Coordinates of C-alpha atoms and ligand atoms in Angstrom, one line a residue:
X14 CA 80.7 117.0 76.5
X15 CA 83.8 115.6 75.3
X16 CA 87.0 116.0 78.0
X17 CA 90.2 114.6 76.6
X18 CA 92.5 112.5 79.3
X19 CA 95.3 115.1 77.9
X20 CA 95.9 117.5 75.4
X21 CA 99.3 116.9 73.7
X22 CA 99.5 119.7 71.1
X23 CA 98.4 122.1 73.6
X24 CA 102.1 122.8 75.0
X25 CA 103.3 123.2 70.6
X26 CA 100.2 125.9 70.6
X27 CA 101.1 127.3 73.4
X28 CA 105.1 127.8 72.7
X29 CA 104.6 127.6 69.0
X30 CA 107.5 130.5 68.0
X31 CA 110.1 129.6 70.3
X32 CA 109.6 125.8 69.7
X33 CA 109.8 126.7 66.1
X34 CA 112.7 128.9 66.1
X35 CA 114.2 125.8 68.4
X36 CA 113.3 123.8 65.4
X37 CA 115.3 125.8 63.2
X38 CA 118.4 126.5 65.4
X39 CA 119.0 122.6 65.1
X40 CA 118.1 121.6 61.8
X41 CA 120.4 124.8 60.6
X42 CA 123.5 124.0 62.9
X43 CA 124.2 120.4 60.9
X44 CA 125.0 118.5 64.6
X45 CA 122.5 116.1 65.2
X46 CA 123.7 114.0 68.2
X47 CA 125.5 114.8 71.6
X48 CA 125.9 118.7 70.8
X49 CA 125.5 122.1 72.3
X50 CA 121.5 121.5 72.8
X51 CA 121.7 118.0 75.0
X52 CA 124.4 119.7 77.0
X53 CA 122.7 122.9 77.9
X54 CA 120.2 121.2 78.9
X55 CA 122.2 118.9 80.6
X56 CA 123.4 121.9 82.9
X57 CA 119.6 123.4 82.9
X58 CA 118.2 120.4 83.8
X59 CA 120.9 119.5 86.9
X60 CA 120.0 123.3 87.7
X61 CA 116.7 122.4 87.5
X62 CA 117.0 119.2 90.2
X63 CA 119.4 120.5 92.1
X64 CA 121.9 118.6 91.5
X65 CA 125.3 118.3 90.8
X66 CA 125.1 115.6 87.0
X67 CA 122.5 115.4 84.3
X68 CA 123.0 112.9 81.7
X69 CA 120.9 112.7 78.7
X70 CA 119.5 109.5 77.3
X71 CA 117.3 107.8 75.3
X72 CA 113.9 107.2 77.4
X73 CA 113.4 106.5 81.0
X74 CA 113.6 103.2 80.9
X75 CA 117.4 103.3 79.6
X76 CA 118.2 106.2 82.3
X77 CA 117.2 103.5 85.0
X78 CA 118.9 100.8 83.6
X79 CA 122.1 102.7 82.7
X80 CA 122.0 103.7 86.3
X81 CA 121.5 99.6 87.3
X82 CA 124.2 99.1 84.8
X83 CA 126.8 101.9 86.5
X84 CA 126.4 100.4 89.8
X85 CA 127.7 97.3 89.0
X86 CA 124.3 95.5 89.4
X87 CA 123.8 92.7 87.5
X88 CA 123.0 89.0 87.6
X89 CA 122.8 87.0 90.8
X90 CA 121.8 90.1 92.5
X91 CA 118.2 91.7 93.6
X92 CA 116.5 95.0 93.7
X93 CA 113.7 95.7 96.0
X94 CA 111.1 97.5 93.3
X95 CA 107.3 98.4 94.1
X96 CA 104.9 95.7 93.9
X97 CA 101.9 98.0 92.1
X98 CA 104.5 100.7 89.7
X99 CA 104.8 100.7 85.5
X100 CA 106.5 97.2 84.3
X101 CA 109.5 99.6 83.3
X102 CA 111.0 100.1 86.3
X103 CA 111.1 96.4 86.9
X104 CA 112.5 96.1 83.1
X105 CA 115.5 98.1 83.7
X106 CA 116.0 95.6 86.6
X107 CA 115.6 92.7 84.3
X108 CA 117.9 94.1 81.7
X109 CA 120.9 93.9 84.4
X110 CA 120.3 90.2 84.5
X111 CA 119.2 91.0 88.4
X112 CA 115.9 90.1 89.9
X113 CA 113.3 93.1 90.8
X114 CA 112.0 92.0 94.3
X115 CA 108.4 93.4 95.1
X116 CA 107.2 95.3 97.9
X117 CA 103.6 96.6 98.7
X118 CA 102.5 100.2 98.6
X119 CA 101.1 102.2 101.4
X120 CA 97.8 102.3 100.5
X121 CA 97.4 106.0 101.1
X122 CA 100.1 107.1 98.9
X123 CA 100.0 104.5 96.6
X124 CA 104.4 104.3 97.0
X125 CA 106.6 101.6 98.7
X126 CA 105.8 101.3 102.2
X127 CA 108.8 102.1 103.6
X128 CA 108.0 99.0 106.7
X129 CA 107.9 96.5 104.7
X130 CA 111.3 96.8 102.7
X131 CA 113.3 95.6 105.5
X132 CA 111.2 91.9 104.9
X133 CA 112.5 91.7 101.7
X134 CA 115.9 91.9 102.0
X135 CA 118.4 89.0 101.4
X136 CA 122.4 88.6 101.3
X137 CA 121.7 89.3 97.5
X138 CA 119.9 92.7 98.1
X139 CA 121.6 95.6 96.5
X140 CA 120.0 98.7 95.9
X141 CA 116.0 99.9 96.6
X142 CA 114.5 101.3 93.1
X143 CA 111.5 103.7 94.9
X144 CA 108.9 105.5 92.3
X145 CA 107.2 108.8 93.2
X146 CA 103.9 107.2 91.8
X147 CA 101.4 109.8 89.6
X148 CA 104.3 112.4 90.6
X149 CA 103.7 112.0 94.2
X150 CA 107.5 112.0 96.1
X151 CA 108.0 108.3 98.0
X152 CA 108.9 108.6 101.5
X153 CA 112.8 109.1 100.7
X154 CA 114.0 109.2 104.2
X155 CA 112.6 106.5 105.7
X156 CA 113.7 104.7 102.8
X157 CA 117.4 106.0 102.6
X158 CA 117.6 104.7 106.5
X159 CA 117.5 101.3 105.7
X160 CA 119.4 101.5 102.5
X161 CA 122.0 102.7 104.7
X162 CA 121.8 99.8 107.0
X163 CA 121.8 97.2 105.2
X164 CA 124.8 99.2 102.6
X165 CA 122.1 99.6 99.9
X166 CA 122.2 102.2 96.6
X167 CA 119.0 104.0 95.9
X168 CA 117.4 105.0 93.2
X169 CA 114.4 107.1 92.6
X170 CA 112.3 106.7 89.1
X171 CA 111.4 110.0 88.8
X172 CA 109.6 109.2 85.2
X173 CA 106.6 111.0 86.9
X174 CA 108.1 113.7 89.2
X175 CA 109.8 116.0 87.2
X176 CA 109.6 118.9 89.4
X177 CA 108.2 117.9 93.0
X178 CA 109.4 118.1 96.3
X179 CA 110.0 115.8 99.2
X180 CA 110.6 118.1 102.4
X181 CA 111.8 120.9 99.9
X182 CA 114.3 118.9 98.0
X183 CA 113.4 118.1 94.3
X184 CA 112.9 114.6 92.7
X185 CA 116.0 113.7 91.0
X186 CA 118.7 114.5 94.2
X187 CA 116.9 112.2 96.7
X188 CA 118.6 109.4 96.6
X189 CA 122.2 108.0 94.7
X190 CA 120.6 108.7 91.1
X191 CA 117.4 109.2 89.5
X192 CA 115.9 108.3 86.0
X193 CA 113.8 110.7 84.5
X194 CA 111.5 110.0 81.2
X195 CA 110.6 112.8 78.6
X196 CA 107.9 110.7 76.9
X197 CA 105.4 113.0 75.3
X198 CA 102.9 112.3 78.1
X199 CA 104.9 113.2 81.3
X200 CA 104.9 116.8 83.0
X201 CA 107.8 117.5 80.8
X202 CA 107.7 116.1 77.6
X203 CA 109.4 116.0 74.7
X204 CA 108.3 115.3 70.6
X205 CA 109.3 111.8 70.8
X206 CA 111.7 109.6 73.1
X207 CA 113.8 111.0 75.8
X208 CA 115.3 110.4 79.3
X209 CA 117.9 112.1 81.6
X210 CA 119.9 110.5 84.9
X211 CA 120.7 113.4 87.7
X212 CA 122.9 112.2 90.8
X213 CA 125.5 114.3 92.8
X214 CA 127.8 111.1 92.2
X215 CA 130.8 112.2 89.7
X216 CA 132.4 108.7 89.3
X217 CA 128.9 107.3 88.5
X218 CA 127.9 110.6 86.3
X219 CA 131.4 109.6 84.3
X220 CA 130.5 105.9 84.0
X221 CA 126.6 106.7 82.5
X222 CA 128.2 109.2 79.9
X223 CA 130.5 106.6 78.8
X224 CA 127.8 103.9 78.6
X225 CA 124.9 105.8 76.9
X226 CA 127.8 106.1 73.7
X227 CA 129.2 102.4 73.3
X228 CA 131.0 102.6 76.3
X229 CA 133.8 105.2 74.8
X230 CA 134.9 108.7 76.3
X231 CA 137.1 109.0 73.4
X232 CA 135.8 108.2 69.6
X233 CA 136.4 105.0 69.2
X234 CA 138.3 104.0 72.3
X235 CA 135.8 101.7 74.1
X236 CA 136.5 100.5 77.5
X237 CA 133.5 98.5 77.8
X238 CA 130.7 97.1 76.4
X239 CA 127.9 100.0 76.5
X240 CA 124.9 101.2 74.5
X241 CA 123.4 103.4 72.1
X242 CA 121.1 105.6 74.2
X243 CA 121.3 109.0 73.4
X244 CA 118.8 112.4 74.0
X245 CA 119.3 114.1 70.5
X246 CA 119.6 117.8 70.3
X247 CA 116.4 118.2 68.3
X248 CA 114.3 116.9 71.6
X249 CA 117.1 118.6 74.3
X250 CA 116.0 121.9 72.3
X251 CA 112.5 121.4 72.6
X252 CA 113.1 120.6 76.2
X253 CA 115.3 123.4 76.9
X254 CA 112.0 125.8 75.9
X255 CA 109.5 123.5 78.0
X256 CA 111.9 123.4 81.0
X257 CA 111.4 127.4 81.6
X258 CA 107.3 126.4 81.9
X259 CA 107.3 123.3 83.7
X260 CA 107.2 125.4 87.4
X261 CA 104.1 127.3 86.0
X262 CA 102.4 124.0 84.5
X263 CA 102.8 122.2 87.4
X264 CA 101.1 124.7 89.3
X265 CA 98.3 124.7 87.4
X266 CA 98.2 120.9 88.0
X267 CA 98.4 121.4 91.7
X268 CA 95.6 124.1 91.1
X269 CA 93.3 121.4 89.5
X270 CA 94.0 119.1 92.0
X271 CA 92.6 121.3 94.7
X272 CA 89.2 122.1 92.5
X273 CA 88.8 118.0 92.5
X274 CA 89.4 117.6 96.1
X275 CA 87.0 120.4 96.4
X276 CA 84.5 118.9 94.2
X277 CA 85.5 115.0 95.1
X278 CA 86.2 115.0 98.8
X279 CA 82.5 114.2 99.9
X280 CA 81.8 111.8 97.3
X281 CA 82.3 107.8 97.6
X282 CA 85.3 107.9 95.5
X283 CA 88.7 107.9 97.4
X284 CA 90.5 110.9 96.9
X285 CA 94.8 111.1 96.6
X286 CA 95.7 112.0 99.9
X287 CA 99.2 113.9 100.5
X288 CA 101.5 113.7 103.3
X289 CA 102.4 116.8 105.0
X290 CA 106.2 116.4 103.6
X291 CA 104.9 116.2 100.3
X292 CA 105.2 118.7 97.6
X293 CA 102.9 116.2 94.3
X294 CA 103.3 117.6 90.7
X295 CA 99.7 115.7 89.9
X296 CA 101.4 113.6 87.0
X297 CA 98.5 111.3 87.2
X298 CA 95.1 112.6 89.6
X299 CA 94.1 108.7 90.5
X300 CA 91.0 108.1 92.5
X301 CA 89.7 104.8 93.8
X302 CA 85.9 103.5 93.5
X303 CA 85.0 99.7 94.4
X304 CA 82.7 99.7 91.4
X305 CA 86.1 100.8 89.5
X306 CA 84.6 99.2 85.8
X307 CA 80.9 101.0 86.4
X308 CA 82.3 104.5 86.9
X309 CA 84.5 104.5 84.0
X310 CA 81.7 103.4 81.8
X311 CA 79.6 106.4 82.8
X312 CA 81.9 108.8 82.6
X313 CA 82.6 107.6 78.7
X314 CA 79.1 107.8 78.3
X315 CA 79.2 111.1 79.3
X316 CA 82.5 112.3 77.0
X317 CA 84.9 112.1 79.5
X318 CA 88.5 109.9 78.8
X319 CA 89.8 108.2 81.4
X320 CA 92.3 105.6 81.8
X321 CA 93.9 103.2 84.5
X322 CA 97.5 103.6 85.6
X323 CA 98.0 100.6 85.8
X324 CA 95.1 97.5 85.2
X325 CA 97.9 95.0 85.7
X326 CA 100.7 94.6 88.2
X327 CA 103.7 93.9 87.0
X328 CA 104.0 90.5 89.0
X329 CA 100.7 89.4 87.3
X330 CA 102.1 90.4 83.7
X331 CA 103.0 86.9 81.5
X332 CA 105.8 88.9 80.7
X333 CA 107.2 87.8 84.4
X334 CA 105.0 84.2 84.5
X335 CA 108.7 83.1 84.7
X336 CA 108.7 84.3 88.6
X337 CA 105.6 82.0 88.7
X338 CA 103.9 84.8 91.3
X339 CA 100.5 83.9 92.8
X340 CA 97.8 86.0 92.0
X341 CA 97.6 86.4 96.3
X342 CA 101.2 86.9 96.8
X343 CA 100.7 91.2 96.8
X344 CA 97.0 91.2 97.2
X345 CA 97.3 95.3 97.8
X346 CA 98.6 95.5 94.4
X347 CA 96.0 93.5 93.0
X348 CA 93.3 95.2 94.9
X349 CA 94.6 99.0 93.6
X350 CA 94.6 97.8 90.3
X351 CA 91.0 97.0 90.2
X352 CA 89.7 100.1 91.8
X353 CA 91.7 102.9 90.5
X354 CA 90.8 105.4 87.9
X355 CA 93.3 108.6 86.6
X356 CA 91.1 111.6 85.6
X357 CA 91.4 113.9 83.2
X358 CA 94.6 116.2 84.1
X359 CA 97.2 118.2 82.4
X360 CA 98.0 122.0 82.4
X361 CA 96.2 122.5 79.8
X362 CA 92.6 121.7 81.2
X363 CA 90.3 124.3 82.3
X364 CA 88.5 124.7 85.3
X365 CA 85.0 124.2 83.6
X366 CA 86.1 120.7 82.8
X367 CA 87.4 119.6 86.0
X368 CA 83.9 120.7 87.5
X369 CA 82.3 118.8 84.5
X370 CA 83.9 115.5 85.6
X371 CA 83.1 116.3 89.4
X372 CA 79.8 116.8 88.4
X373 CA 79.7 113.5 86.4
X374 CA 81.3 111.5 89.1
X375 CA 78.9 112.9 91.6
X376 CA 75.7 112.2 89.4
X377 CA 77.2 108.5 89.1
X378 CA 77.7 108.1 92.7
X379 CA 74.0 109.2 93.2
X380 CA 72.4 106.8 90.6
X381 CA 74.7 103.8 92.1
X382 CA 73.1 104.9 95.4
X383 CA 69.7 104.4 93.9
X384 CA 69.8 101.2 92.0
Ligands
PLP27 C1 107.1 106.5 81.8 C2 107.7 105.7 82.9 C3 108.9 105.0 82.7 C4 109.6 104.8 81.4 O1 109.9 105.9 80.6 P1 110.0 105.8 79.0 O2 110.6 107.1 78.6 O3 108.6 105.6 78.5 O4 110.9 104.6 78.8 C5 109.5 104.4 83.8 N1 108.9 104.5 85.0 C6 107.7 105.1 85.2 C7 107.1 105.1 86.6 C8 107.1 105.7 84.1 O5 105.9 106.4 84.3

């Protein structure tokens, strides 16, 4: 048996003429950067969100930090961040010269717990940076209601939500902006770097365009000091053909996701559990085992990939010793990092293979019983 985690030229098979034909539209047109492609996809893509902007940029991590950047966030300042997400959305914080402030999860749902966010706010707070985790929406409400009492912004890093739903409402028009990432991996992908902001905010829609291109509306006018961070028009074309199969792809995700509950459910192994406002688009399908380490070397020894998302905690990384964090100091984050395990999952998978690793997982749980 040999499951891959995830099947990246699947999606190229799959779409292979009008991908190609893509292809050619660009390289024959001669316009490389900021064209026709990155802005009809721009509109597609707002579409898409339902919302009123879409900006284009280089990755995800730029979209959040363009978004930091537009706010007016910057040093002296803090942003409440999950204590247990990828180290980029604390990066974009770090860029800004602010300080990302963690928060624990709800263990359930693996987001920011919601309670605890009013504990870590100071005189310096400014804006809440939630992440819908493995593609599962955080709980936006709760968090936008104490945003608004304390007068903060919110952002949503939607680098793994492309798509779902919290109460109905898309990722992406949940909060003041969102940052999306296109990296290859994510439920929509592109064939190389990419990222896009969405917000309903036209003042802060006008400030991101004008940053992600040196800070200039007009060529070579430059009213302040941006960047170079750019979605070119060969990835906006080959997102343009994705985007009309990401509804499709994700329900085959959500699919899956149901044949490993079914399969899962009565094993040891903690399954994802979704809130009834909560419409997931199975980015990532994590479960937890306290013998994290001894599962994943079984199921390698039986041919199927997994991987951990993520072993380390931001706050443990030495890329932030500087904050001099104990290893105590978010002991849930610690703790979910040393049991969690992401399956096998894309659109791509078939059912045989989920069965497979339900099958695998259940045979482990079963010898572990034994010994
Ligand atoms: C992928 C990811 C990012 C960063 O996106 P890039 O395009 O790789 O820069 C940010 N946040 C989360 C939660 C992600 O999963």
């Amino acid at each position: 048996m040999s499951i891959l985690f995830l099947d990246l030229k699947a999606s190229y098979f799959e779409l292979k003429d009008e991908l190609d034909a893509a292809y050619y539209r660009v390289m024959n047109s001669g316009w490389y950067i900021l064209g026709e492609e990155v802005e009809a996809f721009e509109a597609e893509f707002a579409l898409y969100c339902e919302s009123k902007h879409c900006i284009g940029v280089g990755n995800g991590l730029e979209a959040l930090h363009l978004i930091l950047r537009a706010m007016g966030i910057g040093q002296g300042d803090e942003v409440i961040v999950p204590s247990n997400t990828y180290i980029a959305s604390w990066l974009a914080v770090s860029y800004t010269g602010a300080i990302p402030v963690p928060v624990e999860p709800d263990e359930n749902t693996y987001n920011i717990d919601p309670a605890l966010i009013e504990g870590a706010i100071t005189p310096r707070t400014k804006a809440i940076l939630a992440v819908h985790l493995y593609g599962q929406p955080a709980d936006m409400d709760r968090i936008n209601e104490v945003a608004q009492k304390h007068g903060l912004k919110v952002i949503e890093d939607s680098a793994q939500a492309h798509g779902s739903r919290y109460k109905g409402r898309r990722a992406g028009n949940l909060g003041d902006a969102a940052g999306f990432s296109f990296y290859p991996g994510k439920n929509l992908g592109a064939f190389g770097d990419g990222g896009a902001i969405t917000t309903d905010d036209e003042v802060l829609a006008a400030r991101i365009r004008m940053l992600r291109n040196y800070g200039s509306s007009v060529k070579y006018h430059n009213d302040e000091k941006g960047y170079n961070s750019r979605l070119d028009e060969l990835q906006a074309a080959m997102l343009r053909v994705k985007l009309k199969h990401l509804d499709k792809w994700n329900e085959r995700r959500k699919h899956l996701a149901e044949l490993y509950y079914k399969g899962l459910s009565e094993l040891d192994v903690v399954v994802p559990s979704v809130p009834a406002w909560a419409d997931p688009v199975w980015h990532l399908y994590v479960v937890r085992h306290n013998n994290r380490d001894e599962l994943q070397k079984h199921l390698t020894k039986v041919g199927v990939n997994t991987l951990i998302h993520y072993p380390i905690p931001p706050h443990l990384q030495p890329a932030y010793r500087e904050f001099n964090i104990s290893n105590d100091a978010f002991p849930l984050a610690a703790r979910i990092s040393s049991q969690i395990l992401s399956l096998p999952m894309g659109s791509h998978i078939s059912e045989v293979d989920i069965n497979s690793v339900s099958d695998a997982i259940s045979s482990f749980a079963r010898n572990w019983h034994a010994s």
